[in-house]
Amino acid sequence: MPFDFSPYRAALLDLDGTLAHDDHALPGAAALVRRLQAMGLIVGVISNSGAGPLRTQMRLHGMAIDIDAANIFTAAAHTAEHILRHFSRDALARRPRVFNLSTHAVHDMLNDQVDWVQTGGEPCDVVTVASPTSQHYSPDRARVALQLARAGAAIVGLCADRLFPSRRGMEFGSGAATQMLAYAAGVTPTFCGKPQPEFFTDFCKHLGVDTNECVLIGDNLEADIAGGMNVGMTAVLTLTGVSRRKDIILTPEHRRPAAVVDDLTQL
Ligand SMILES: [Mg+2]
């Protein structure tokens, strides 16, 4: 029986492993998005990607999935908002001083609102960290970040992901890179992205919906399903990405998704 979307005002779909794999839409993805939009649901896309909403909109468009950037929330976008809220100009009485050990998108979203730190000897409020494959990450820059964190800068990871798959195999995720820096500096880091409750509640505020009016569809029991359920969303697991059917058995009954599908065509 197809899933009944009629009780919900919004559907939040994870990107990688749910809607898409690399630059290919997964089976049923484009059709499901069109059907939900035709039903009048607000369709949002969530991702722990270090890219920004605009670039993600273009990537989806290339797969015949049309979602406005305002309805896309990524770990990079959440990080930019987090920095501006927690290191606000008002509270500091100046622009926040930031060292970027993360992505182009974080740079672009913060560029006219922060002062960029370039060297280890400068005063710095916060260091942003993403995967070592990110554009602004290098061994030399990681060394500068270590110096800054040891001197008192806070550490904010784009997300807590341990790994992510690439064409070369598994890569160190933003979470792993953040923990390495935090461990060396002896600092407790903060994480943005899924499954942090603020990621979901902030996005719902942007969309103008309550968390309990949302159904979330994702491929990851930890980042998507647990994250969404923690803030009161209904969750649906698709087996096209990270989590396998056997992983559900290891999940306590009250933490299991409302439905499990082999792919999005079953919805
Ligand atoms: Mg995913």
PDB file of C-alpha atoms and ligand atoms in Angstrom:
ATOM      1  CA  MET A   1       0.000   0.000   0.000  1.00  0.00           C
ATOM      2  CA  PRO A   2       1.467   3.409  -0.875  1.00  0.00           C
ATOM      3  CA  PHE A   3       2.354   5.707   2.001  1.00  0.00           C
ATOM      4  CA  ASP A   4      -0.403   8.200   2.909  1.00  0.00           C
ATOM      5  CA  PHE A   5       1.099  11.696   2.667  1.00  0.00           C
ATOM      6  CA  SER A   6      -2.216  13.515   3.159  1.00  0.00           C
ATOM      7  CA  PRO A   7      -1.820  14.142   6.961  1.00  0.00           C
ATOM      8  CA  TYR A   8       1.402  16.135   6.396  1.00  0.00           C
ATOM      9  CA  ARG A   9       2.060  19.731   5.385  1.00  0.00           C
ATOM     10  CA  ALA A  10       5.670  19.162   4.415  1.00  0.00           C
ATOM     11  CA  ALA A  11       7.893  16.373   3.133  1.00  0.00           C
ATOM     12  CA  LEU A  12      11.631  16.634   3.792  1.00  0.00           C
ATOM     13  CA  LEU A  13      13.757  14.460   1.543  1.00  0.00           C
ATOM     14  CA  ASP A  14      17.380  13.630   2.141  1.00  0.00           C
ATOM     15  CA  LEU A  15      19.596  14.104  -0.912  1.00  0.00           C
ATOM     16  CA  ASP A  16      22.443  11.575  -1.198  1.00  0.00           C
ATOM     17  CA  GLY A  17      21.297   7.961  -1.009  1.00  0.00           C
ATOM     18  CA  THR A  18      17.634   9.014  -1.030  1.00  0.00           C
ATOM     19  CA  LEU A  19      16.947  11.282  -4.034  1.00  0.00           C
ATOM     20  CA  ALA A  20      20.261  10.837  -5.787  1.00  0.00           C
ATOM     21  CA  HIS A  21      23.492   8.958  -6.123  1.00  0.00           C
ATOM     22  CA  ASP A  22      26.282  11.169  -7.517  1.00  0.00           C
ATOM     23  CA  ASP A  23      24.554  12.974 -10.378  1.00  0.00           C
ATOM     24  CA  HIS A  24      21.864  10.403 -11.058  1.00  0.00           C
ATOM     25  CA  ALA A  25      18.373  10.578  -9.621  1.00  0.00           C
ATOM     26  CA  LEU A  26      17.427   7.348  -7.864  1.00  0.00           C
ATOM     27  CA  PRO A  27      14.368   5.404  -9.115  1.00  0.00           C
ATOM     28  CA  GLY A  28      11.105   7.224  -8.439  1.00  0.00           C
ATOM     29  CA  ALA A  29      12.776  10.371  -7.036  1.00  0.00           C
ATOM     30  CA  ALA A  30      11.694  12.924  -9.657  1.00  0.00           C
ATOM     31  CA  ALA A  31       8.182  11.461  -9.882  1.00  0.00           C
ATOM     32  CA  LEU A  32       7.728  11.492  -6.081  1.00  0.00           C
ATOM     33  CA  VAL A  33       8.834  15.132  -5.790  1.00  0.00           C
ATOM     34  CA  ARG A  34       6.426  16.163  -8.562  1.00  0.00           C
ATOM     35  CA  ARG A  35       3.562  14.212  -6.992  1.00  0.00           C
ATOM     36  CA  LEU A  36       4.130  15.715  -3.520  1.00  0.00           C
ATOM     37  CA  GLN A  37       4.329  19.223  -5.005  1.00  0.00           C
ATOM     38  CA  ALA A  38       1.109  18.570  -6.951  1.00  0.00           C
ATOM     39  CA  MET A  39      -0.563  17.463  -3.692  1.00  0.00           C
ATOM     40  CA  GLY A  40       0.290  20.888  -2.259  1.00  0.00           C
ATOM     41  CA  LEU A  41       2.934  19.697   0.217  1.00  0.00           C
ATOM     42  CA  ILE A  42       5.953  21.871   0.912  1.00  0.00           C
ATOM     43  CA  VAL A  43       8.847  19.776  -0.405  1.00  0.00           C
ATOM     44  CA  GLY A  44      12.206  20.395   1.250  1.00  0.00           C
ATOM     45  CA  VAL A  45      15.608  18.825   0.666  1.00  0.00           C
ATOM     46  CA  ILE A  46      18.076  18.195   3.495  1.00  0.00           C
ATOM     47  CA  SER A  47      21.737  17.275   3.184  1.00  0.00           C
ATOM     48  CA  ASN A  48      24.912  17.097   5.242  1.00  0.00           C
ATOM     49  CA  SER A  49      26.743  18.368   2.172  1.00  0.00           C
ATOM     50  CA  GLY A  50      29.339  21.119   2.389  1.00  0.00           C
ATOM     51  CA  ALA A  51      27.737  22.746  -0.668  1.00  0.00           C
ATOM     52  CA  GLY A  52      25.235  25.577  -0.433  1.00  0.00           C
ATOM     53  CA  PRO A  53      21.520  25.579  -1.315  1.00  0.00           C
ATOM     54  CA  LEU A  54      21.991  27.336  -4.696  1.00  0.00           C
ATOM     55  CA  ARG A  55      24.532  24.832  -5.967  1.00  0.00           C
ATOM     56  CA  THR A  56      22.359  21.999  -4.648  1.00  0.00           C
ATOM     57  CA  GLN A  57      19.360  23.451  -6.488  1.00  0.00           C
ATOM     58  CA  MET A  58      21.378  23.369  -9.738  1.00  0.00           C
ATOM     59  CA  ARG A  59      22.554  19.817  -9.063  1.00  0.00           C
ATOM     60  CA  LEU A  60      18.941  18.687  -8.549  1.00  0.00           C
ATOM     61  CA  HIS A  61      17.802  20.596 -11.630  1.00  0.00           C
ATOM     62  CA  GLY A  62      20.331  18.610 -13.678  1.00  0.00           C
ATOM     63  CA  MET A  63      18.474  15.476 -12.535  1.00  0.00           C
ATOM     64  CA  ALA A  64      15.040  16.894 -13.510  1.00  0.00           C
ATOM     65  CA  ILE A  65      14.155  17.588  -9.853  1.00  0.00           C
ATOM     66  CA  ASP A  66      13.047  21.177  -9.356  1.00  0.00           C
ATOM     67  CA  ILE A  67      13.289  22.509  -5.796  1.00  0.00           C
ATOM     68  CA  ASP A  68      13.810  26.174  -4.944  1.00  0.00           C
ATOM     69  CA  ALA A  69      17.010  26.973  -3.030  1.00  0.00           C
ATOM     70  CA  ALA A  70      14.854  28.415  -0.215  1.00  0.00           C
ATOM     71  CA  ASN A  71      13.514  24.879   0.332  1.00  0.00           C
ATOM     72  CA  ILE A  72      17.005  23.342   0.549  1.00  0.00           C
ATOM     73  CA  PHE A  73      18.989  23.173   3.796  1.00  0.00           C
ATOM     74  CA  THR A  74      22.556  21.853   3.880  1.00  0.00           C
ATOM     75  CA  ALA A  75      25.113  21.423   6.645  1.00  0.00           C
ATOM     76  CA  ALA A  76      27.062  24.338   5.124  1.00  0.00           C
ATOM     77  CA  ALA A  77      24.003  26.623   5.274  1.00  0.00           C
ATOM     78  CA  HIS A  78      23.274  25.556   8.844  1.00  0.00           C
ATOM     79  CA  THR A  79      26.897  26.242   9.825  1.00  0.00           C
ATOM     80  CA  ALA A  80      26.778  29.763   8.372  1.00  0.00           C
ATOM     81  CA  GLU A  81      23.569  30.504  10.299  1.00  0.00           C
ATOM     82  CA  HIS A  82      24.982  28.956  13.467  1.00  0.00           C
ATOM     83  CA  ILE A  83      28.101  31.144  13.317  1.00  0.00           C
ATOM     84  CA  LEU A  84      26.100  34.337  12.801  1.00  0.00           C
ATOM     85  CA  ARG A  85      23.728  33.459  15.676  1.00  0.00           C
ATOM     86  CA  HIS A  86      26.229  32.210  18.263  1.00  0.00           C
ATOM     87  CA  PHE A  87      29.035  34.641  17.444  1.00  0.00           C
ATOM     88  CA  SER A  88      26.759  37.532  16.604  1.00  0.00           C
ATOM     89  CA  ARG A  89      27.905  41.005  15.757  1.00  0.00           C
ATOM     90  CA  ASP A  90      25.587  42.352  18.474  1.00  0.00           C
ATOM     91  CA  ALA A  91      27.007  40.160  21.226  1.00  0.00           C
ATOM     92  CA  LEU A  92      30.629  40.736  20.187  1.00  0.00           C
ATOM     93  CA  ALA A  93      30.188  44.431  19.249  1.00  0.00           C
ATOM     94  CA  ARG A  94      32.204  43.625  16.087  1.00  0.00           C
ATOM     95  CA  ARG A  95      32.139  41.134  13.223  1.00  0.00           C
ATOM     96  CA  PRO A  96      32.966  37.543  14.242  1.00  0.00           C
ATOM     97  CA  ARG A  97      36.514  36.431  13.401  1.00  0.00           C
ATOM     98  CA  VAL A  98      36.409  33.075  11.607  1.00  0.00           C
ATOM     99  CA  PHE A  99      38.975  30.623  10.249  1.00  0.00           C
ATOM    100  CA  ASN A 100      37.578  28.468   7.456  1.00  0.00           C
ATOM    101  CA  LEU A 101      38.869  24.893   7.375  1.00  0.00           C
ATOM    102  CA  SER A 102      35.790  23.864   5.420  1.00  0.00           C
ATOM    103  CA  THR A 103      34.144  24.676   2.088  1.00  0.00           C
ATOM    104  CA  HIS A 104      33.674  27.349  -0.588  1.00  0.00           C
ATOM    105  CA  ALA A 105      29.986  27.489   0.299  1.00  0.00           C
ATOM    106  CA  VAL A 106      30.723  28.468   3.920  1.00  0.00           C
ATOM    107  CA  HIS A 107      33.114  31.121   2.625  1.00  0.00           C
ATOM    108  CA  ASP A 108      30.532  32.529   0.203  1.00  0.00           C
ATOM    109  CA  MET A 109      27.656  32.538   2.711  1.00  0.00           C
ATOM    110  CA  LEU A 110      29.688  34.313   5.413  1.00  0.00           C
ATOM    111  CA  ASN A 111      31.988  36.420   3.268  1.00  0.00           C
ATOM    112  CA  ASP A 112      30.511  39.899   3.798  1.00  0.00           C
ATOM    113  CA  GLN A 113      29.499  39.265   7.422  1.00  0.00           C
ATOM    114  CA  VAL A 114      32.666  38.036   9.145  1.00  0.00           C
ATOM    115  CA  ASP A 115      36.365  38.864   9.286  1.00  0.00           C
ATOM    116  CA  TRP A 116      38.444  35.981   7.955  1.00  0.00           C
ATOM    117  CA  VAL A 117      41.413  34.876  10.001  1.00  0.00           C
ATOM    118  CA  GLN A 118      44.387  33.865   7.853  1.00  0.00           C
ATOM    119  CA  THR A 119      47.251  32.993  10.208  1.00  0.00           C
ATOM    120  CA  GLY A 120      47.720  31.226  13.530  1.00  0.00           C
ATOM    121  CA  GLY A 121      48.816  34.304  15.422  1.00  0.00           C
ATOM    122  CA  GLU A 122      45.593  36.312  14.906  1.00  0.00           C
ATOM    123  CA  PRO A 123      42.691  36.574  17.362  1.00  0.00           C
ATOM    124  CA  CYS A 124      39.950  34.142  16.295  1.00  0.00           C
ATOM    125  CA  ASP A 125      36.453  33.388  17.620  1.00  0.00           C
ATOM    126  CA  VAL A 126      35.684  30.183  15.760  1.00  0.00           C
ATOM    127  CA  VAL A 127      37.110  27.614  13.345  1.00  0.00           C
ATOM    128  CA  THR A 128      34.744  25.807  10.922  1.00  0.00           C
ATOM    129  CA  VAL A 129      35.784  22.278   9.937  1.00  0.00           C
ATOM    130  CA  ALA A 130      34.655  19.962   7.138  1.00  0.00           C
ATOM    131  CA  SER A 131      36.032  16.869   5.446  1.00  0.00           C
ATOM    132  CA  PRO A 132      39.749  16.918   4.490  1.00  0.00           C
ATOM    133  CA  THR A 133      38.603  16.777   0.838  1.00  0.00           C
ATOM    134  CA  SER A 134      37.045  20.270   1.221  1.00  0.00           C
ATOM    135  CA  GLN A 135      38.346  23.234  -0.794  1.00  0.00           C
ATOM    136  CA  HIS A 136      39.555  25.187   2.252  1.00  0.00           C
ATOM    137  CA  TYR A 137      41.125  22.197   4.039  1.00  0.00           C
ATOM    138  CA  SER A 138      44.837  21.439   3.716  1.00  0.00           C
ATOM    139  CA  PRO A 139      47.463  20.061   6.123  1.00  0.00           C
ATOM    140  CA  ASP A 140      48.968  23.568   6.469  1.00  0.00           C
ATOM    141  CA  ARG A 141      45.581  25.139   7.159  1.00  0.00           C
ATOM    142  CA  ALA A 142      44.766  22.352   9.663  1.00  0.00           C
ATOM    143  CA  ARG A 143      47.960  23.302  11.507  1.00  0.00           C
ATOM    144  CA  VAL A 144      46.842  26.947  11.645  1.00  0.00           C
ATOM    145  CA  ALA A 145      43.431  25.802  12.931  1.00  0.00           C
ATOM    146  CA  LEU A 146      45.143  23.805  15.675  1.00  0.00           C
ATOM    147  CA  GLN A 147      47.111  26.856  16.774  1.00  0.00           C
ATOM    148  CA  LEU A 148      43.932  28.975  16.821  1.00  0.00           C
ATOM    149  CA  ALA A 149      41.912  26.388  18.751  1.00  0.00           C
ATOM    150  CA  ARG A 150      44.695  25.985  21.301  1.00  0.00           C
ATOM    151  CA  ALA A 151      44.619  29.755  21.742  1.00  0.00           C
ATOM    152  CA  GLY A 152      40.887  29.686  22.531  1.00  0.00           C
ATOM    153  CA  ALA A 153      38.896  29.596  19.263  1.00  0.00           C
ATOM    154  CA  ALA A 154      35.736  27.475  19.315  1.00  0.00           C
ATOM    155  CA  ILE A 155      35.467  24.550  16.877  1.00  0.00           C
ATOM    156  CA  VAL A 156      32.324  24.047  14.775  1.00  0.00           C
ATOM    157  CA  GLY A 157      32.037  20.978  12.545  1.00  0.00           C
ATOM    158  CA  LEU A 158      29.749  21.165   9.509  1.00  0.00           C
ATOM    159  CA  CYS A 159      28.272  17.836  10.591  1.00  0.00           C
ATOM    160  CA  ALA A 160      29.123  14.844  12.772  1.00  0.00           C
ATOM    161  CA  ASP A 161      29.436  12.342   9.900  1.00  0.00           C
ATOM    162  CA  ARG A 162      32.282   9.857  10.428  1.00  0.00           C
ATOM    163  CA  LEU A 163      32.588   9.013   6.714  1.00  0.00           C
ATOM    164  CA  PHE A 164      31.170   9.675   3.326  1.00  0.00           C
ATOM    165  CA  PRO A 165      31.378   7.570   0.178  1.00  0.00           C
ATOM    166  CA  SER A 166      33.263   8.874  -2.855  1.00  0.00           C
ATOM    167  CA  ARG A 167      34.410   7.272  -6.108  1.00  0.00           C
ATOM    168  CA  ARG A 168      37.685   6.383  -4.348  1.00  0.00           C
ATOM    169  CA  GLY A 169      35.948   4.582  -1.462  1.00  0.00           C
ATOM    170  CA  MET A 170      35.202   5.854   2.042  1.00  0.00           C
ATOM    171  CA  GLU A 171      36.557   9.296   2.938  1.00  0.00           C
ATOM    172  CA  PHE A 172      37.019  10.902   6.361  1.00  0.00           C
ATOM    173  CA  GLY A 173      33.810  12.807   7.069  1.00  0.00           C
ATOM    174  CA  SER A 174      33.433  16.293   8.547  1.00  0.00           C
ATOM    175  CA  GLY A 175      32.799  14.763  11.967  1.00  0.00           C
ATOM    176  CA  ALA A 176      36.016  12.725  11.882  1.00  0.00           C
ATOM    177  CA  ALA A 177      38.087  15.754  10.807  1.00  0.00           C
ATOM    178  CA  THR A 178      36.428  17.912  13.480  1.00  0.00           C
ATOM    179  CA  GLN A 179      37.129  15.337  16.189  1.00  0.00           C
ATOM    180  CA  MET A 180      40.773  15.068  15.153  1.00  0.00           C
ATOM    181  CA  LEU A 181      41.297  18.808  15.513  1.00  0.00           C
ATOM    182  CA  ALA A 182      39.251  18.996  18.723  1.00  0.00           C
ATOM    183  CA  TYR A 183      41.130  16.068  20.263  1.00  0.00           C
ATOM    184  CA  ALA A 184      44.503  17.601  19.471  1.00  0.00           C
ATOM    185  CA  ALA A 185      43.451  21.012  20.803  1.00  0.00           C
ATOM    186  CA  GLY A 186      41.651  19.637  23.869  1.00  0.00           C
ATOM    187  CA  VAL A 187      38.465  21.508  22.900  1.00  0.00           C
ATOM    188  CA  THR A 188      34.882  20.177  22.884  1.00  0.00           C
ATOM    189  CA  PRO A 189      33.483  20.837  19.392  1.00  0.00           C
ATOM    190  CA  THR A 190      29.959  21.815  18.336  1.00  0.00           C
ATOM    191  CA  PHE A 191      28.317  20.146  15.341  1.00  0.00           C
ATOM    192  CA  CYS A 192      25.843  21.443  12.805  1.00  0.00           C
ATOM    193  CA  GLY A 193      23.935  19.390  10.210  1.00  0.00           C
ATOM    194  CA  LYS A 194      21.889  16.220  10.671  1.00  0.00           C
ATOM    195  CA  PRO A 195      21.079  14.706  13.208  1.00  0.00           C
ATOM    196  CA  GLN A 196      21.399  17.841  15.402  1.00  0.00           C
ATOM    197  CA  PRO A 197      17.886  18.892  16.524  1.00  0.00           C
ATOM    198  CA  GLU A 198      18.593  22.550  15.576  1.00  0.00           C
ATOM    199  CA  PHE A 199      19.224  21.527  11.984  1.00  0.00           C
ATOM    200  CA  PHE A 200      15.648  20.267  11.697  1.00  0.00           C
ATOM    201  CA  THR A 201      13.971  22.930  13.848  1.00  0.00           C
ATOM    202  CA  ASP A 202      15.784  25.797  12.076  1.00  0.00           C
ATOM    203  CA  PHE A 203      14.759  24.442   8.666  1.00  0.00           C
ATOM    204  CA  CYS A 204      11.133  24.051   9.791  1.00  0.00           C
ATOM    205  CA  LYS A 205      11.165  27.704  10.894  1.00  0.00           C
ATOM    206  CA  HIS A 206      12.369  28.721   7.412  1.00  0.00           C
ATOM    207  CA  LEU A 207       9.603  26.641   5.828  1.00  0.00           C
ATOM    208  CA  GLY A 208       6.954  27.897   8.245  1.00  0.00           C
ATOM    209  CA  VAL A 209       5.910  24.442   9.447  1.00  0.00           C
ATOM    210  CA  ASP A 210       5.972  22.590  12.766  1.00  0.00           C
ATOM    211  CA  THR A 211       8.208  19.549  13.051  1.00  0.00           C
ATOM    212  CA  ASN A 212       5.200  17.286  13.746  1.00  0.00           C
ATOM    213  CA  GLU A 213       3.652  18.370  10.426  1.00  0.00           C
ATOM    214  CA  CYS A 214       6.617  16.887   8.532  1.00  0.00           C
ATOM    215  CA  VAL A 215       7.318  13.497   7.078  1.00  0.00           C
ATOM    216  CA  LEU A 216      11.028  12.893   6.549  1.00  0.00           C
ATOM    217  CA  ILE A 217      12.361  10.420   3.990  1.00  0.00           C
ATOM    218  CA  GLY A 218      15.982   9.350   4.342  1.00  0.00           C
ATOM    219  CA  ASP A 219      18.467   6.515   3.879  1.00  0.00           C
ATOM    220  CA  ASN A 220      20.356   6.834   7.166  1.00  0.00           C
ATOM    221  CA  LEU A 221      18.874   5.524  10.425  1.00  0.00           C
ATOM    222  CA  GLU A 222      21.172   7.682  12.546  1.00  0.00           C
ATOM    223  CA  ALA A 223      21.346  11.030  10.716  1.00  0.00           C
ATOM    224  CA  ASP A 224      17.882  11.064   9.107  1.00  0.00           C
ATOM    225  CA  ILE A 225      15.469   8.745  10.913  1.00  0.00           C
ATOM    226  CA  ALA A 226      16.658   9.260  14.515  1.00  0.00           C
ATOM    227  CA  GLY A 227      17.299  12.967  13.891  1.00  0.00           C
ATOM    228  CA  GLY A 228      13.827  13.600  12.503  1.00  0.00           C
ATOM    229  CA  MET A 229      12.015  11.433  15.053  1.00  0.00           C
ATOM    230  CA  ASN A 230      13.821  13.205  17.905  1.00  0.00           C
ATOM    231  CA  VAL A 231      12.080  16.450  16.964  1.00  0.00           C
ATOM    232  CA  GLY A 232       8.667  14.855  16.376  1.00  0.00           C
ATOM    233  CA  MET A 233       8.720  14.104  12.649  1.00  0.00           C
ATOM    234  CA  THR A 234       7.332  10.971  11.031  1.00  0.00           C
ATOM    235  CA  ALA A 235      10.182   9.111   9.327  1.00  0.00           C
ATOM    236  CA  VAL A 236      10.364   6.814   6.314  1.00  0.00           C
ATOM    237  CA  LEU A 237      13.505   4.806   5.531  1.00  0.00           C
ATOM    238  CA  THR A 238      14.539   4.025   1.960  1.00  0.00           C
ATOM    239  CA  LEU A 239      17.059   1.205   1.485  1.00  0.00           C
ATOM    240  CA  THR A 240      18.894   2.878  -1.418  1.00  0.00           C
ATOM    241  CA  GLY A 241      21.734   4.320   0.667  1.00  0.00           C
ATOM    242  CA  VAL A 242      23.545   3.775   3.961  1.00  0.00           C
ATOM    243  CA  SER A 243      21.190   1.711   6.134  1.00  0.00           C
ATOM    244  CA  ARG A 244      20.248  -1.908   5.429  1.00  0.00           C
ATOM    245  CA  ARG A 245      17.196  -3.895   6.428  1.00  0.00           C
ATOM    246  CA  LYS A 246      19.249  -5.782   9.047  1.00  0.00           C
ATOM    247  CA  ASP A 247      20.162  -2.472  10.736  1.00  0.00           C
ATOM    248  CA  ILE A 248      16.480  -1.925  11.612  1.00  0.00           C
ATOM    249  CA  ILE A 249      16.455  -5.088  13.724  1.00  0.00           C
ATOM    250  CA  LEU A 250      19.237  -3.582  15.850  1.00  0.00           C
ATOM    251  CA  THR A 251      17.140  -0.423  16.397  1.00  0.00           C
ATOM    252  CA  PRO A 252      14.797  -0.411  19.431  1.00  0.00           C
ATOM    253  CA  GLU A 253      11.134  -0.655  18.356  1.00  0.00           C
ATOM    254  CA  HIS A 254      10.167   2.898  19.403  1.00  0.00           C
ATOM    255  CA  ARG A 255      13.076   4.298  17.327  1.00  0.00           C
ATOM    256  CA  ARG A 256      12.075   2.535  14.099  1.00  0.00           C
ATOM    257  CA  PRO A 257      10.741   4.400  11.053  1.00  0.00           C
ATOM    258  CA  ALA A 258       6.997   4.449  10.289  1.00  0.00           C
ATOM    259  CA  ALA A 259       7.676   2.749   6.949  1.00  0.00           C
ATOM    260  CA  VAL A 260      10.564   1.097   5.115  1.00  0.00           C
ATOM    261  CA  VAL A 261      10.760   0.961   1.315  1.00  0.00           C
ATOM    262  CA  ASP A 262      13.233  -0.627  -1.102  1.00  0.00           C
ATOM    263  CA  ASP A 263      13.227   2.595  -3.156  1.00  0.00           C
ATOM    264  CA  LEU A 264      11.068   5.671  -3.734  1.00  0.00           C
ATOM    265  CA  THR A 265       8.910   3.969  -6.400  1.00  0.00           C
ATOM    266  CA  GLN A 266       7.209   2.116  -3.515  1.00  0.00           C
ATOM    267  CA  LEU A 267       5.878   5.398  -2.134  1.00  0.00           C
TER     268      LEU A 267
HETATM  269 MG    MG B   1      21.671  10.285   2.773  1.00  0.00          MG
END
